[in-house]
Amino acid sequence: MSEVAGIAIRWALYADLGLLFGLPLFALYAPGGGRTVQRHLPMGAMVACLACFGLLLSALGFAVQAAAMSGLPLTQPDFALLGDLINETAMGAALKARLVALLVLLFCVLLYRRQSRPAFIASTLAGALALATLAWSGHGAAGEG
């Protein structure tokens, strides 16, 4: 069951972070520019919801993987193992980078409402960084072997 849950969480995280990267770019390159998109889509709210969902999925995915590694149920985490995974593995470094990128993205949503070009650039970079951490965490090699 934990393998299926891990795969489902991972797929949802890919979809979520892909949308976080693509929505700001869509707003930039849509016909009529960002003004048309903002008139018809609540871009700031959508990005904020996707970033919050990404934070939740990242933490949940990490917890599911840690539970699978320890052989314990998700409801009984091994905190020593969690600490080691967060501080001493590439998976933990990727999780920290992803969480920071998503928090920066949430901060940029506040600036995005003011039509700030730097906020758009920062949100696009934060989305790209969050998406890149999926490959950095070593899960791309999970299918090898």
PDB file of N, CA and C in Angstrom, residues 82-121:
ATOM      1  N   LEU A  82      13.980  10.231  10.529  1.00  0.00           N
ATOM      2  CA  LEU A  82      13.548  11.438   9.823  1.00  0.00           C
ATOM      3  C   LEU A  82      14.628  12.512   9.868  1.00  0.00           C
ATOM      4  N   GLY A  83      15.221  12.707  11.041  1.00  0.00           N
ATOM      5  CA  GLY A  83      16.299  13.687  11.174  1.00  0.00           C
ATOM      6  C   GLY A  83      17.492  13.353  10.298  1.00  0.00           C
ATOM      7  N   ASP A  84      17.854  12.074  10.265  1.00  0.00           N
ATOM      8  CA  ASP A  84      18.969  11.659   9.419  1.00  0.00           C
ATOM      9  C   ASP A  84      18.649  11.850   7.938  1.00  0.00           C
ATOM     10  N   LEU A  85      17.440  11.497   7.547  1.00  0.00           N
ATOM     11  CA  LEU A  85      17.060  11.654   6.143  1.00  0.00           C
ATOM     12  C   LEU A  85      17.036  13.118   5.722  1.00  0.00           C
ATOM     13  N   ILE A  86      16.546  13.981   6.585  1.00  0.00           N
ATOM     14  CA  ILE A  86      16.471  15.408   6.238  1.00  0.00           C
ATOM     15  C   ILE A  86      17.846  16.044   6.170  1.00  0.00           C
ATOM     16  N   ASN A  87      18.728  15.676   7.096  1.00  0.00           N
ATOM     17  CA  ASN A  87      20.012  16.367   7.205  1.00  0.00           C
ATOM     18  C   ASN A  87      21.165  15.703   6.464  1.00  0.00           C
ATOM     19  N   GLU A  88      21.028  14.424   6.087  1.00  0.00           N
ATOM     20  CA  GLU A  88      22.193  13.726   5.553  1.00  0.00           C
ATOM     21  C   GLU A  88      21.980  13.059   4.193  1.00  0.00           C
ATOM     22  N   THR A  89      20.849  13.308   3.556  1.00  0.00           N
ATOM     23  CA  THR A  89      20.620  12.678   2.244  1.00  0.00           C
ATOM     24  C   THR A  89      20.267  13.733   1.198  1.00  0.00           C
ATOM     25  N   ALA A  90      20.425  13.346  -0.053  1.00  0.00           N
ATOM     26  CA  ALA A  90      20.022  14.243  -1.150  1.00  0.00           C
ATOM     27  C   ALA A  90      18.519  14.444  -1.143  1.00  0.00           C
ATOM     28  N   MET A  91      17.786  13.425  -0.715  1.00  0.00           N
ATOM     29  CA  MET A  91      16.330  13.546  -0.635  1.00  0.00           C
ATOM     30  C   MET A  91      15.944  14.644   0.367  1.00  0.00           C
ATOM     31  N   GLY A  92      16.647  14.712   1.494  1.00  0.00           N
ATOM     32  CA  GLY A  92      16.373  15.750   2.487  1.00  0.00           C
ATOM     33  C   GLY A  92      16.767  17.130   1.997  1.00  0.00           C
ATOM     34  N   ALA A  93      17.908  17.216   1.310  1.00  0.00           N
ATOM     35  CA  ALA A  93      18.329  18.509   0.761  1.00  0.00           C
ATOM     36  C   ALA A  93      17.340  18.991  -0.292  1.00  0.00           C
ATOM     37  N   ALA A  94      16.845  18.066  -1.116  1.00  0.00           N
ATOM     38  CA  ALA A  94      15.858  18.436  -2.126  1.00  0.00           C
ATOM     39  C   ALA A  94      14.556  18.888  -1.468  1.00  0.00           C
ATOM     40  N   LEU A  95      14.165  18.203  -0.401  1.00  0.00           N
ATOM     41  CA  LEU A  95      12.947  18.601   0.314  1.00  0.00           C
ATOM     42  C   LEU A  95      13.094  20.007   0.879  1.00  0.00           C
ATOM     43  N   LYS A  96      14.240  20.290   1.492  1.00  0.00           N
ATOM     44  CA  LYS A  96      14.450  21.629   2.048  1.00  0.00           C
ATOM     45  C   LYS A  96      14.441  22.696   0.951  1.00  0.00           C
ATOM     46  N   ALA A  97      15.105  22.419  -0.167  1.00  0.00           N
ATOM     47  CA  ALA A  97      15.129  23.382  -1.273  1.00  0.00           C
ATOM     48  C   ALA A  97      13.733  23.594  -1.837  1.00  0.00           C
ATOM     49  N   ARG A  98      12.964  22.512  -1.972  1.00  0.00           N
ATOM     50  CA  ARG A  98      11.602  22.619  -2.491  1.00  0.00           C
ATOM     51  C   ARG A  98      10.716  23.422  -1.547  1.00  0.00           C
ATOM     52  N   LEU A  99      10.828  23.171  -0.253  1.00  0.00           N
ATOM     53  CA  LEU A  99      10.017  23.908   0.717  1.00  0.00           C
ATOM     54  C   LEU A  99      10.363  25.395   0.713  1.00  0.00           C
ATOM     55  N   VAL A 100      11.648  25.710   0.625  1.00  0.00           N
ATOM     56  CA  VAL A 100      12.058  27.120   0.570  1.00  0.00           C
ATOM     57  C   VAL A 100      11.530  27.765  -0.712  1.00  0.00           C
ATOM     58  N   ALA A 101      11.643  27.058  -1.843  1.00  0.00           N
ATOM     59  CA  ALA A 101      11.155  27.611  -3.111  1.00  0.00           C
ATOM     60  C   ALA A 101       9.647  27.851  -3.058  1.00  0.00           C
ATOM     61  N   LEU A 102       8.911  26.936  -2.463  1.00  0.00           N
ATOM     62  CA  LEU A 102       7.462  27.106  -2.371  1.00  0.00           C
ATOM     63  C   LEU A 102       7.087  28.242  -1.426  1.00  0.00           C
ATOM     64  N   LEU A 103       7.839  28.418  -0.359  1.00  0.00           N
ATOM     65  CA  LEU A 103       7.573  29.540   0.542  1.00  0.00           C
ATOM     66  C   LEU A 103       7.899  30.875  -0.130  1.00  0.00           C
ATOM     67  N   VAL A 104       8.977  30.914  -0.921  1.00  0.00           N
ATOM     68  CA  VAL A 104       9.294  32.121  -1.696  1.00  0.00           C
ATOM     69  C   VAL A 104       8.178  32.399  -2.692  1.00  0.00           C
ATOM     70  N   LEU A 105       7.668  31.360  -3.298  1.00  0.00           N
ATOM     71  CA  LEU A 105       6.566  31.500  -4.242  1.00  0.00           C
ATOM     72  C   LEU A 105       5.329  32.076  -3.558  1.00  0.00           C
ATOM     73  N   LEU A 106       5.019  31.604  -2.360  1.00  0.00           N
ATOM     74  CA  LEU A 106       3.880  32.161  -1.620  1.00  0.00           C
ATOM     75  C   LEU A 106       4.093  33.638  -1.314  1.00  0.00           C
ATOM     76  N   PHE A 107       5.320  34.008  -0.963  1.00  0.00           N
ATOM     77  CA  PHE A 107       5.628  35.416  -0.707  1.00  0.00           C
ATOM     78  C   PHE A 107       5.467  36.237  -1.981  1.00  0.00           C
ATOM     79  N   CYS A 108       5.873  35.669  -3.115  1.00  0.00           N
ATOM     80  CA  CYS A 108       5.766  36.387  -4.385  1.00  0.00           C
ATOM     81  C   CYS A 108       4.319  36.608  -4.799  1.00  0.00           C
ATOM     82  N   VAL A 109       3.422  35.753  -4.343  1.00  0.00           N
ATOM     83  CA  VAL A 109       2.004  35.933  -4.676  1.00  0.00           C
ATOM     84  C   VAL A 109       1.506  37.261  -4.112  1.00  0.00           C
ATOM     85  N   LEU A 110       1.999  37.639  -2.939  1.00  0.00           N
ATOM     86  CA  LEU A 110       1.618  38.931  -2.368  1.00  0.00           C
ATOM     87  C   LEU A 110       2.079  40.085  -3.248  1.00  0.00           C
ATOM     88  N   LEU A 111       3.286  39.965  -3.797  1.00  0.00           N
ATOM     89  CA  LEU A 111       3.804  41.011  -4.678  1.00  0.00           C
ATOM     90  C   LEU A 111       3.175  40.955  -6.067  1.00  0.00           C
ATOM     91  N   TYR A 112       2.748  39.767  -6.476  1.00  0.00           N
ATOM     92  CA  TYR A 112       2.170  39.580  -7.811  1.00  0.00           C
ATOM     93  C   TYR A 112       0.888  40.382  -7.982  1.00  0.00           C
ATOM     94  N   ARG A 113       0.151  40.570  -6.907  1.00  0.00           N
ATOM     95  CA  ARG A 113      -1.102  41.332  -6.978  1.00  0.00           C
ATOM     96  C   ARG A 113      -0.857  42.774  -7.386  1.00  0.00           C
ATOM     97  N   ARG A 114       0.348  43.266  -7.171  1.00  0.00           N
ATOM     98  CA  ARG A 114       0.675  44.657  -7.514  1.00  0.00           C
ATOM     99  C   ARG A 114       1.249  44.786  -8.920  1.00  0.00           C
ATOM    100  N   GLN A 115       1.150  43.758  -9.718  1.00  0.00           N
ATOM    101  CA  GLN A 115       1.633  43.757 -11.103  1.00  0.00           C
ATOM    102  C   GLN A 115       3.142  43.973 -11.176  1.00  0.00           C
ATOM    103  N   SER A 116       3.867  43.391 -10.264  1.00  0.00           N
ATOM    104  CA  SER A 116       5.305  43.586 -10.211  1.00  0.00           C
ATOM    105  C   SER A 116       6.030  42.587 -11.116  1.00  0.00           C
ATOM    106  N   ARG A 117       6.854  43.114 -11.993  1.00  0.00           N
ATOM    107  CA  ARG A 117       7.640  42.252 -12.883  1.00  0.00           C
ATOM    108  C   ARG A 117       8.628  41.392 -12.099  1.00  0.00           C
ATOM    109  N   PRO A 118       9.341  41.940 -11.090  1.00  0.00           N
ATOM    110  CA  PRO A 118      10.238  41.074 -10.306  1.00  0.00           C
ATOM    111  C   PRO A 118       9.491  39.946  -9.595  1.00  0.00           C
ATOM    112  N   ALA A 119       8.264  40.183  -9.174  1.00  0.00           N
ATOM    113  CA  ALA A 119       7.483  39.126  -8.523  1.00  0.00           C
ATOM    114  C   ALA A 119       7.167  38.015  -9.510  1.00  0.00           C
ATOM    115  N   PHE A 120       6.876  38.379 -10.762  1.00  0.00           N
ATOM    116  CA  PHE A 120       6.621  37.367 -11.781  1.00  0.00           C
ATOM    117  C   PHE A 120       7.870  36.538 -12.031  1.00  0.00           C
ATOM    118  N   ILE A 121       8.997  37.203 -12.160  1.00  0.00           N
ATOM    119  CA  ILE A 121      10.257  36.497 -12.422  1.00  0.00           C
ATOM    120  C   ILE A 121      10.604  35.589 -11.243  1.00  0.00           C
TER     121      ILE A 121
END
